[in-house]
Coordinates of N, CA and C in Angstrom, one line a residue:
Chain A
X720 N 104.8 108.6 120.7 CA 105.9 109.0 119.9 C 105.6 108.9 118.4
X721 N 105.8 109.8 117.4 CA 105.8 110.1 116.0 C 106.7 108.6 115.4
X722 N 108.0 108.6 116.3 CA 108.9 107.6 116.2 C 109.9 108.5 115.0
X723 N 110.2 107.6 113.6 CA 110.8 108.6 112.7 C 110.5 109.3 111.3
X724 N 110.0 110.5 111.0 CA 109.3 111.0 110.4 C 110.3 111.7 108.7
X725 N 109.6 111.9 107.6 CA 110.7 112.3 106.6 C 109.7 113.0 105.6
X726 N 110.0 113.6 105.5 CA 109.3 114.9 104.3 C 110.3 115.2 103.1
X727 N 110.2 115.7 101.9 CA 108.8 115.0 101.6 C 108.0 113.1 101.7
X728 N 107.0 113.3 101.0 CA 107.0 111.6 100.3 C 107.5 111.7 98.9
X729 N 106.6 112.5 98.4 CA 107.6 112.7 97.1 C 107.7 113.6 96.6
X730 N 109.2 113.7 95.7 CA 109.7 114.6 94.8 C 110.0 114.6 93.8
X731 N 109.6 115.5 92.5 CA 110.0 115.3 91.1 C 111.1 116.5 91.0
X732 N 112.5 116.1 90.4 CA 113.7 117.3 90.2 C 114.1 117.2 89.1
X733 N 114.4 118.4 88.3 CA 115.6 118.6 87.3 C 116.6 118.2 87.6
X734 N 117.6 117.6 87.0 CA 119.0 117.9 86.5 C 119.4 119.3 86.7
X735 N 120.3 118.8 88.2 CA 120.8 120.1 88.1 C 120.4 120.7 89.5
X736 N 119.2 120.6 89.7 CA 118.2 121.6 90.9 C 118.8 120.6 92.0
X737 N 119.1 121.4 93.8 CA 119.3 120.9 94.8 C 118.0 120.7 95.2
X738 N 117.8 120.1 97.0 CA 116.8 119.6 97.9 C 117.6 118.9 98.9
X739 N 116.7 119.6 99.9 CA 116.9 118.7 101.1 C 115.5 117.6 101.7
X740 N 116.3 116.6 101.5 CA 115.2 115.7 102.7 C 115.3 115.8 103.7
X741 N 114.1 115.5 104.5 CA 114.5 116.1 105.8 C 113.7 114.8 106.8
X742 N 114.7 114.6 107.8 CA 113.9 113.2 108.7 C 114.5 113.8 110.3
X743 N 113.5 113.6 110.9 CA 113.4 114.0 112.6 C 112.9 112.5 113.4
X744 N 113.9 112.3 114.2 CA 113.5 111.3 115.3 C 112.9 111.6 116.7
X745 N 111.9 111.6 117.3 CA 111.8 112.2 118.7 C 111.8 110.7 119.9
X746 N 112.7 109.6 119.6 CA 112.8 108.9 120.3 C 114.0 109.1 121.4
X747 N 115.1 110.4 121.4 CA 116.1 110.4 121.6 C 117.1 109.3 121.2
X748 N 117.0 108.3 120.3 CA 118.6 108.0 119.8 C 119.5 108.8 118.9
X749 N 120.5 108.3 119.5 CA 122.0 108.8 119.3 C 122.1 108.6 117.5
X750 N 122.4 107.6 117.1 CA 122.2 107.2 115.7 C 121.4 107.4 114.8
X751 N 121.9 108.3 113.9 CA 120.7 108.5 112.7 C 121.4 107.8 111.1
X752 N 120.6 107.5 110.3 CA 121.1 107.0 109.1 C 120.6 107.2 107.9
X753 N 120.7 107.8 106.8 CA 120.6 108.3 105.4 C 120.6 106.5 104.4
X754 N 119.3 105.6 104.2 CA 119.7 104.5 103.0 C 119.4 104.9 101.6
X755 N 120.0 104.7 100.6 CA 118.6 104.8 99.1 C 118.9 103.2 98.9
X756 N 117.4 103.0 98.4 CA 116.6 101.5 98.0 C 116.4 102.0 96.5
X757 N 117.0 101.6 95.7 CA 116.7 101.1 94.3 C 116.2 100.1 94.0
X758 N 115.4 100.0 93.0 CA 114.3 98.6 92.6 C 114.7 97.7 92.5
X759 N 114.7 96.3 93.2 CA 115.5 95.4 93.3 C 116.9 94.9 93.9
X760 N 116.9 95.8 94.6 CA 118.1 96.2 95.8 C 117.6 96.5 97.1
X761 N 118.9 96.0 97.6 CA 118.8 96.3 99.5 C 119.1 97.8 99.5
X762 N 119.3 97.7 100.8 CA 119.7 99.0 100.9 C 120.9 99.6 101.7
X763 N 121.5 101.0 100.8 CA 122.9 101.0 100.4 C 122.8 102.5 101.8
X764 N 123.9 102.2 102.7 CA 124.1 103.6 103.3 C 124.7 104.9 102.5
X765 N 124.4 105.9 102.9 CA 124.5 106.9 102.4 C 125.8 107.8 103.5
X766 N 125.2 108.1 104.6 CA 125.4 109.2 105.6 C 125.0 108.1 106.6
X767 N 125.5 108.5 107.7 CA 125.2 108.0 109.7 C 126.3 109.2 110.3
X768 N 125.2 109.0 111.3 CA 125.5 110.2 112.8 C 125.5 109.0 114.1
X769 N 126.4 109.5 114.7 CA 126.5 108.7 116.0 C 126.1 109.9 117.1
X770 N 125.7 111.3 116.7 CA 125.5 111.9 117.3 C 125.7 113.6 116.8
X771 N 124.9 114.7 117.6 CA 125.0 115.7 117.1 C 126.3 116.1 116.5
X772 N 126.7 116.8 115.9 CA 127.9 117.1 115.5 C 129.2 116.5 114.7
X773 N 128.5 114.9 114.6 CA 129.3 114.2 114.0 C 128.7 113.2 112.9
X774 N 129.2 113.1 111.6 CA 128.5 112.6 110.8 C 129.7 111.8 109.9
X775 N 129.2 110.8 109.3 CA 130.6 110.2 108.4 C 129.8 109.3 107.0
X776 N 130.8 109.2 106.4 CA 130.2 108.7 104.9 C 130.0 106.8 105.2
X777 N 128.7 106.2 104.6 CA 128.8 105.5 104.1 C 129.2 104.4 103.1
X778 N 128.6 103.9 102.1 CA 128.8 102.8 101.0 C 128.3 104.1 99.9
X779 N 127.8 104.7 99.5 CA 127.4 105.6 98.7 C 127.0 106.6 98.9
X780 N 128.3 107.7 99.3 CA 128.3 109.3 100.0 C 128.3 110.3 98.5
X781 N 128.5 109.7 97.2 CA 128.9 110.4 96.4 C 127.7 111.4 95.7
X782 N 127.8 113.1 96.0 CA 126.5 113.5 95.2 C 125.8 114.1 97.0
X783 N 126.1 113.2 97.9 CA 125.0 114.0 99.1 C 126.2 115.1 100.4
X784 N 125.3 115.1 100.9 CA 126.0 116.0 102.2 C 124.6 115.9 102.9
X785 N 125.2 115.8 104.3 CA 124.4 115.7 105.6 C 124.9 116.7 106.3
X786 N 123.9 117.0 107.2 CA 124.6 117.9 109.0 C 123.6 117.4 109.7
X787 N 124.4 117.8 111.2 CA 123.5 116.8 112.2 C 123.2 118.1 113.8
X788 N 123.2 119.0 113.5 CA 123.3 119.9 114.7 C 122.1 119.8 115.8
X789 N 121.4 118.8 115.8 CA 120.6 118.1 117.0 C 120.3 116.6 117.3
X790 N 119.9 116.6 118.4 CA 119.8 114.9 118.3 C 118.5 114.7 117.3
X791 N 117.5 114.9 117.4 CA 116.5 115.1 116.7 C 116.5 114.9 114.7
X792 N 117.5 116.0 114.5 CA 117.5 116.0 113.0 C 118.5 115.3 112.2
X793 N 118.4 115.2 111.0 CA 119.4 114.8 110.3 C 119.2 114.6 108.6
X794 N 119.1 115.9 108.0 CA 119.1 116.3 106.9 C 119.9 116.2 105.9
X795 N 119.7 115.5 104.6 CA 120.3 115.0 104.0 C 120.1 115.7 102.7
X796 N 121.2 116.5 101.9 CA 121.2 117.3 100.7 C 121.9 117.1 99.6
X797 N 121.2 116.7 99.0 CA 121.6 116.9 97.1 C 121.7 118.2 96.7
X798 N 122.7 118.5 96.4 CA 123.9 120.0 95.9 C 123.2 119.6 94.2
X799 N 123.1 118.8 93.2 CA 122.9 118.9 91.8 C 122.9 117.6 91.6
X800 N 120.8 117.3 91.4 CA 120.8 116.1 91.0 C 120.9 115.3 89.9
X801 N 121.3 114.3 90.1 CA 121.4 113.5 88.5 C 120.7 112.1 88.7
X802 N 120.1 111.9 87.6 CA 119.0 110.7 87.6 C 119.8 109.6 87.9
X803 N 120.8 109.1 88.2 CA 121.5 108.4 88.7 C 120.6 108.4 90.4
X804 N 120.4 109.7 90.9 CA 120.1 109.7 92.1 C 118.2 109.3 92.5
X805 N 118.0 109.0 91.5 CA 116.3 108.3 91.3 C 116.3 106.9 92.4
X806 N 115.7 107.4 93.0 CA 115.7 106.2 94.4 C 114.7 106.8 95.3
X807 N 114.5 105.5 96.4 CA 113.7 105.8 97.6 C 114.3 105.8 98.5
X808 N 114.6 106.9 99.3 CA 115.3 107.6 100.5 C 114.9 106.7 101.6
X809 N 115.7 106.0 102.3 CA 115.2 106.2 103.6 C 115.9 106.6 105.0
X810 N 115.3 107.6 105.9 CA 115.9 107.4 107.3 C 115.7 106.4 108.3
X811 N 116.8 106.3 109.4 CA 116.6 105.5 110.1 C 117.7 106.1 111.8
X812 N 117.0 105.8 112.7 CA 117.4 105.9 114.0 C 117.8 104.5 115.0
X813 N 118.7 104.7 115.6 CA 118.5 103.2 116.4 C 119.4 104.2 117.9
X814 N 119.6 103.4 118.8 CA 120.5 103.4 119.8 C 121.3 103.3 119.7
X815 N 122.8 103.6 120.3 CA 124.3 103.2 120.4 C 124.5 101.4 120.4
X816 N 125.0 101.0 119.2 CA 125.2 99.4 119.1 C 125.8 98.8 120.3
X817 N 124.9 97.8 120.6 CA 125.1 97.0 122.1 C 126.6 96.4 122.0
X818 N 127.3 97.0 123.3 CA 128.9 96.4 123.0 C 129.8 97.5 122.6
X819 N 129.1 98.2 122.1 CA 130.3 99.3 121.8 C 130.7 100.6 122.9
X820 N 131.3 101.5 122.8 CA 131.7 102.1 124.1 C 130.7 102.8 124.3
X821 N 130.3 103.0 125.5 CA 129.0 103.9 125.7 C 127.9 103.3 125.3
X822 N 127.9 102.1 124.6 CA 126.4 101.7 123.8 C 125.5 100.9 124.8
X823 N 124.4 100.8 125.2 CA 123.3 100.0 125.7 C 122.2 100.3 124.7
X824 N 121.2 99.3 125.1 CA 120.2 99.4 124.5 C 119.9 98.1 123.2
X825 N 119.0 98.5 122.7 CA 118.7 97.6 121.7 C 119.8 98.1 120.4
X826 N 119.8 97.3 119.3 CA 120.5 97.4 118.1 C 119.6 97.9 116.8
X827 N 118.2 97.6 117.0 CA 116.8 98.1 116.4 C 117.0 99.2 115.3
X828 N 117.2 98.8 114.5 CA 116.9 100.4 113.4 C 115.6 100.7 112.8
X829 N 114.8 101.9 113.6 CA 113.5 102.0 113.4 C 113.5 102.8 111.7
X830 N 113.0 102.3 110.9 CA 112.8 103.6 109.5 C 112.0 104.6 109.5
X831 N 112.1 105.5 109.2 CA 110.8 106.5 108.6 C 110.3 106.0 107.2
X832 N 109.5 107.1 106.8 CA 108.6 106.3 105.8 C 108.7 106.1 104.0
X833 N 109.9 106.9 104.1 CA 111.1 106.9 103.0 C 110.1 108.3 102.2
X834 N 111.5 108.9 101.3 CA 111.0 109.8 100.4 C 111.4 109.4 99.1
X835 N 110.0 109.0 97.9 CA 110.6 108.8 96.6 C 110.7 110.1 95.8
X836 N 111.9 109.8 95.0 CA 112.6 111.0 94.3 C 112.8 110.4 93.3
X837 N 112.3 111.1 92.3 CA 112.7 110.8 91.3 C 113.7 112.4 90.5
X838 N 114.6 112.1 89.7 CA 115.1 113.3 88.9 C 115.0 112.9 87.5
X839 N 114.5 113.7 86.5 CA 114.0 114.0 85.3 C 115.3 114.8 84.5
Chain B
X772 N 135.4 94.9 103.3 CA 134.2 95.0 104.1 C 133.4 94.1 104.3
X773 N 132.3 94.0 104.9 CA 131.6 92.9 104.3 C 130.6 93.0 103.3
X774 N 130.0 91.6 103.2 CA 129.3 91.3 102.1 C 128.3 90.5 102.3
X775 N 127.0 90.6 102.1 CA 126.1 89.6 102.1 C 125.4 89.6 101.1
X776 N 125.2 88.1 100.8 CA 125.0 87.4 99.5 C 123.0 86.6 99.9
X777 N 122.1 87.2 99.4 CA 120.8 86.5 100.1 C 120.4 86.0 98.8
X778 N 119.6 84.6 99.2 CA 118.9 83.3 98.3 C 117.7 83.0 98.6
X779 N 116.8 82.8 98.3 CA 116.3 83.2 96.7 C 115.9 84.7 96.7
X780 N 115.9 85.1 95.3 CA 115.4 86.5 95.2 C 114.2 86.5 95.3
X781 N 113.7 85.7 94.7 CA 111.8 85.1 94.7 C 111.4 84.2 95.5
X782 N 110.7 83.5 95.8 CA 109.8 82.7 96.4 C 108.5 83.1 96.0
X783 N 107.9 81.4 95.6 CA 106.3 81.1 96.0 C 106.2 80.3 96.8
X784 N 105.3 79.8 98.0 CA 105.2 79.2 98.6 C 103.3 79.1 98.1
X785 N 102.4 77.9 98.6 CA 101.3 77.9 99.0 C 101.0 78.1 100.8
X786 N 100.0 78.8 100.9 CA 99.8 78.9 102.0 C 99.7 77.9 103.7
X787 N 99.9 78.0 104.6 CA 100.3 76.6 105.2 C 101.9 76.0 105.1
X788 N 102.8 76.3 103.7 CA 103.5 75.6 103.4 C 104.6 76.3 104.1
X789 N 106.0 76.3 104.1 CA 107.1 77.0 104.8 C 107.6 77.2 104.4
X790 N 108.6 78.4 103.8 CA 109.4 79.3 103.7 C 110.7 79.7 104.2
X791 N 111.9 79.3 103.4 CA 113.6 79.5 104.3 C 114.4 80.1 102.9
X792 N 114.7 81.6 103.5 CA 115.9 82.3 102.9 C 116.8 82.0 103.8
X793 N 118.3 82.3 103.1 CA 119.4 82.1 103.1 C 120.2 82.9 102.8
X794 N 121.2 83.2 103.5 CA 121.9 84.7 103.5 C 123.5 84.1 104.5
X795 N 124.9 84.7 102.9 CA 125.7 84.2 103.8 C 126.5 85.5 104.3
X796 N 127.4 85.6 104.8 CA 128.0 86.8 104.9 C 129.8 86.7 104.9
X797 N 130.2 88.0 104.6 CA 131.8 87.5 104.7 C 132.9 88.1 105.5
X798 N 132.2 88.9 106.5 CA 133.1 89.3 107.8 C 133.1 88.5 108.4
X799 N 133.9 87.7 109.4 CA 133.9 86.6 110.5 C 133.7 87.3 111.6
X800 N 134.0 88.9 111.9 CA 134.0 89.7 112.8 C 132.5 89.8 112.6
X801 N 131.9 90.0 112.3 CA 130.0 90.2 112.3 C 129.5 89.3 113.1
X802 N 128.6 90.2 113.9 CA 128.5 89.4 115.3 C 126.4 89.9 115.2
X803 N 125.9 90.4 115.1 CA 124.6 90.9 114.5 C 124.0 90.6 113.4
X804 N 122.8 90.0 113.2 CA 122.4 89.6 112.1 C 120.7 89.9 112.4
X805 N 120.1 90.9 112.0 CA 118.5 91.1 111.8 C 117.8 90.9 110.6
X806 N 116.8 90.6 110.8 CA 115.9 90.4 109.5 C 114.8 90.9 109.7
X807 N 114.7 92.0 108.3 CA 113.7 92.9 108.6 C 112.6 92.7 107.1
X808 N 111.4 93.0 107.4 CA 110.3 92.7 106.0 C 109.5 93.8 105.8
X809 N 109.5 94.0 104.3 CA 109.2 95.4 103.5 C 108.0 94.9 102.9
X810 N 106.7 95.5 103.1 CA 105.8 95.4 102.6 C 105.9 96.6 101.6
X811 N 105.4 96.3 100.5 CA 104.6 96.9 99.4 C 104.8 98.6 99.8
X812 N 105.4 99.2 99.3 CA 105.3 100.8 99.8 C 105.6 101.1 100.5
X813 N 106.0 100.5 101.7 CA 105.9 100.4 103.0 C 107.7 100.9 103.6
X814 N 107.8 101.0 104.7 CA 109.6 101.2 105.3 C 109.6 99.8 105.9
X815 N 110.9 99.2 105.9 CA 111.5 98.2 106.5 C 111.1 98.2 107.8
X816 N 110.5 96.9 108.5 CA 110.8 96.7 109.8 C 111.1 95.1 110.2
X817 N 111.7 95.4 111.5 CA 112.5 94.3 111.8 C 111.8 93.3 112.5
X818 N 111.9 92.1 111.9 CA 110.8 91.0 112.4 C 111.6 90.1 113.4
X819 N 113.0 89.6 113.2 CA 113.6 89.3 114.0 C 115.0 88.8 114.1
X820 N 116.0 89.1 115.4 CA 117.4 89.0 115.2 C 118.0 87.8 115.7
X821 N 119.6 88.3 115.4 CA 120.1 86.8 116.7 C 121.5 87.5 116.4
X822 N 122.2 86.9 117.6 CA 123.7 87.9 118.1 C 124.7 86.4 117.8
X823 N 126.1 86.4 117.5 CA 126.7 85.4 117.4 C 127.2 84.7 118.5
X824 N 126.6 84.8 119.5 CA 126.4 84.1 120.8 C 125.2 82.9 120.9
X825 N 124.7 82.7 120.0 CA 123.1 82.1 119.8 C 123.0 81.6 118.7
X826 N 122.4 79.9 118.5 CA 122.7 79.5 117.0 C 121.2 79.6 116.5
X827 N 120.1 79.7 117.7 CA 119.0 79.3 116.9 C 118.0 80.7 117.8
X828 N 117.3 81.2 117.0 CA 116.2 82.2 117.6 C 114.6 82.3 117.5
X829 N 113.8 81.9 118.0 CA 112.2 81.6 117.7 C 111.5 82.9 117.9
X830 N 110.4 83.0 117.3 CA 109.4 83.6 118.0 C 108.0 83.7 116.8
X831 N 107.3 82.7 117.4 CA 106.1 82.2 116.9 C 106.2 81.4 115.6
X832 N 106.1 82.2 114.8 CA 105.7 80.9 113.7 C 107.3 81.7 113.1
X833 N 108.3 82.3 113.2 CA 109.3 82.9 112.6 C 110.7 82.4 113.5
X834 N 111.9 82.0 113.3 CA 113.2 81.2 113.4 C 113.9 81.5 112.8
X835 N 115.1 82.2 113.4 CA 116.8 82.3 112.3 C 118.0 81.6 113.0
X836 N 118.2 80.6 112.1 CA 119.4 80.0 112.8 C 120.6 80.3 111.9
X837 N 122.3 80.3 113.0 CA 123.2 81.0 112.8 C 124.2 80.2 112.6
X838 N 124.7 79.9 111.6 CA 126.0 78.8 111.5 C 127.4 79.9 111.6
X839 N 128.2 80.2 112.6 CA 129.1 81.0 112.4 C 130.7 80.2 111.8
X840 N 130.5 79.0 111.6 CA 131.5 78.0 111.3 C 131.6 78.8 109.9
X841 N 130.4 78.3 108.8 CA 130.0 79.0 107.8 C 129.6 80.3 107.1
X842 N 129.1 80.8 108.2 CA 129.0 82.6 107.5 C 128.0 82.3 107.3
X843 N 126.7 81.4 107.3 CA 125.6 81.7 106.9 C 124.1 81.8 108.2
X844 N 123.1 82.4 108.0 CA 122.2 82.7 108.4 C 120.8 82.2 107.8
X845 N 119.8 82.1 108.0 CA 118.6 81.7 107.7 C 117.1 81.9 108.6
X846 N 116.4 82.4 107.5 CA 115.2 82.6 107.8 C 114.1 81.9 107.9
X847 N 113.4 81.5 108.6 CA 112.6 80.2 108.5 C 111.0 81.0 109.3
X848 N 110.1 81.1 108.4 CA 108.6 80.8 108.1 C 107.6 79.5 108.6
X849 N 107.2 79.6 109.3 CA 106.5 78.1 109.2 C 105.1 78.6 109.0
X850 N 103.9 77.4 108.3 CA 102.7 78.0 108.5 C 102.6 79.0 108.0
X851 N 102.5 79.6 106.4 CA 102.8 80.8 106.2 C 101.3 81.3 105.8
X852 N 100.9 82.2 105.5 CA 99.7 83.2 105.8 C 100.1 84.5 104.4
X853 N 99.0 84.7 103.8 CA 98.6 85.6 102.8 C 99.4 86.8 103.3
X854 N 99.1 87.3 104.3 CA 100.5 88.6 104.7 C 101.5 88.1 105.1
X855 N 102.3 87.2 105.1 CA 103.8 86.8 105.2 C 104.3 87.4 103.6
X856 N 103.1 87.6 102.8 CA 104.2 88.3 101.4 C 104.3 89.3 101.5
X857 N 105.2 89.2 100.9 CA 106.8 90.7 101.4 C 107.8 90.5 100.6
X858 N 108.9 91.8 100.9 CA 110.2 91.6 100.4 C 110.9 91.5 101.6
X859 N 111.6 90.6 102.2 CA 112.3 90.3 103.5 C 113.9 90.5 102.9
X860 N 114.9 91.5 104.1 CA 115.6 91.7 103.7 C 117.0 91.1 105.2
X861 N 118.3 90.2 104.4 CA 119.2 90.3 105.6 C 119.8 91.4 105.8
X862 N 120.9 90.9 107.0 CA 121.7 92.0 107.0 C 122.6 91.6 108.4
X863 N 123.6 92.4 107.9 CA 125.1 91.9 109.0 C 125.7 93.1 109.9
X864 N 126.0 92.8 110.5 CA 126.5 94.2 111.1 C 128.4 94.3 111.2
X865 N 128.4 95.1 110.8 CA 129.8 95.1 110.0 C 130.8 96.1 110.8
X866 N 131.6 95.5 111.8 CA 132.3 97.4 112.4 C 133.2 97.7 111.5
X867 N 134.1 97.0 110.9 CA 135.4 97.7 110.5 C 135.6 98.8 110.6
X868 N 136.0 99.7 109.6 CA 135.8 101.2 110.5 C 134.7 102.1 110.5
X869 N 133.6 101.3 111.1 CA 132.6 102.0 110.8 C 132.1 101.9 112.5
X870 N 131.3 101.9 112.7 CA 130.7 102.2 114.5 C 129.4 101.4 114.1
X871 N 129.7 100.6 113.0 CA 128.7 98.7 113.6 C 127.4 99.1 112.6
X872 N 127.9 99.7 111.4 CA 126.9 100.1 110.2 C 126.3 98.4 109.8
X873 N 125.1 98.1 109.4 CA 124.5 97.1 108.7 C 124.5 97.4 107.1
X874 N 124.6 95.9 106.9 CA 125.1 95.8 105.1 C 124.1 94.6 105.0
X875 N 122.8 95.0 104.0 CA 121.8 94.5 103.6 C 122.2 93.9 102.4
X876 N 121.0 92.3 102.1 CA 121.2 91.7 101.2 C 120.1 92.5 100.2
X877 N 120.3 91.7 98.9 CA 119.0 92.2 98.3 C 117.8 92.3 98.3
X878 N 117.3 91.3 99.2 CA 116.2 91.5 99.2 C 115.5 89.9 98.6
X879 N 114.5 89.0 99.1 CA 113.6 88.2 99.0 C 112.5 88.5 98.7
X880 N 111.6 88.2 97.3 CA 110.0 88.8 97.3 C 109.5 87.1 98.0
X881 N 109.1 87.4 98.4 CA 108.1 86.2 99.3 C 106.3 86.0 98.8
X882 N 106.2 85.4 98.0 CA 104.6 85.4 98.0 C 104.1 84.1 98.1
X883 N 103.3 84.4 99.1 CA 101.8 83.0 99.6 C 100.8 83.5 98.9
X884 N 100.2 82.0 98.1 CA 99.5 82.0 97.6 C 98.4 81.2 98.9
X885 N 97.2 81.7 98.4 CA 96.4 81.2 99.2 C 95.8 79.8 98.2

């Protein structure tokens, strides 16, 4: 298994110009998750999927949009960037959290290998 | 929501010597607590957890014990080694209305000196 994968590594953007990151899991979990890591900081959710078709905001949704129309993907888009948005991306997959309806499995959130962005 | 607060931001340790961050949290409902360590460039990975059923968790030279009385958590190092430096990060697992999203501390830089 690849496990979880994200393209680019890096990006340089205007003010202004959109992009999509883009991260694929081929472990089949249900759970996918959008973090940015700023310098000196943990890391802040963005976006999570509990599953195709369903996606909901985080701690800092302001500025992105996600869709999730496979188990597999889960792309995350900047409509007009602002250097506010200068961070390192990361995705992440896990399984249905142990204890919740439908959930087995581990609670594990595997990352991909983050994409730094910077906007100019 | 919740909140987690992690201690120290820094660490030096000499090598051999041991190593304990501290991380409290402020949901009493958080029942998940993982600790995961960021190398240099690198993506987060999880070195190791413990559920609020469990006060104390081992595995080799690495231990988190769970005071749920207090909200607080800790990471404990023993025998530490030239690659134990890192940025080690906590984290809580938080449902309110969320489907059991984790809320990370800032982050610990950890460096052994040899």
């Amino acid at each position: 298994n690849a496990g979880v994968t994200q393209t680019p590594k890096f990006r340089i953007l205007k003010i202004g110009q959109s992009m999509t990151l883009q991260c694929t899991q081929d472990m089949n979990h249900n759970y996918m998750y959008w973090y940015r890591q700023d310098p000196g900081m943990g890391l802040k959710l963005i976006y999570y999927s509990v599953g195709a078709g369903i996606t909901d905001k985080g701690e800092v949704p302001n500025g992105y949009n996600v869709s999730r129309s496979t188990t597999e993907d889960f792309p995350l888009r900047l409509e007009l960037a602002a250097p506010s948005q200068t961070s390192v991306y990361f995705c992440a997959s896990s399984y249905p959290a142990r204890g919740r309806v439908g959930g087995s499995g581990t609670d594990t959130q595997y990352f991909g290998p983050g994409t730094r962005l910077t906007v100019l | 929501g919740e909140n987690v607060e992690q201690h120290p931001s820094t660490l030096s340790v000499q090598e051999g010597d041991s190593a304990v961050i501290k991380c409290t949290y402020s949901d009493s409902a958080s029942n998940y607590f993982p600790w995961y360590k960021q190398e240099l460039g690198k993506r987060p990975q999880l070195i190791i957890d413990i559920r609020s059923n469990v006060g104390e968790k081992k595995d080799q030279r690495i231990a988190v014990t769970l005071n749920k009385t207090a909200k607080h958590f800790s990471l404990h190092i023993t025998e530490t080694q030239p690659e134990d430096s890192a940025v080690y990060f906590c984290a809580a697992r938080s449902y309110g209305g969320s489907q059991g999203n984790l809320i990370f501390g800032k982050g610990t830089k950890l460096s052994v000196k040899p």
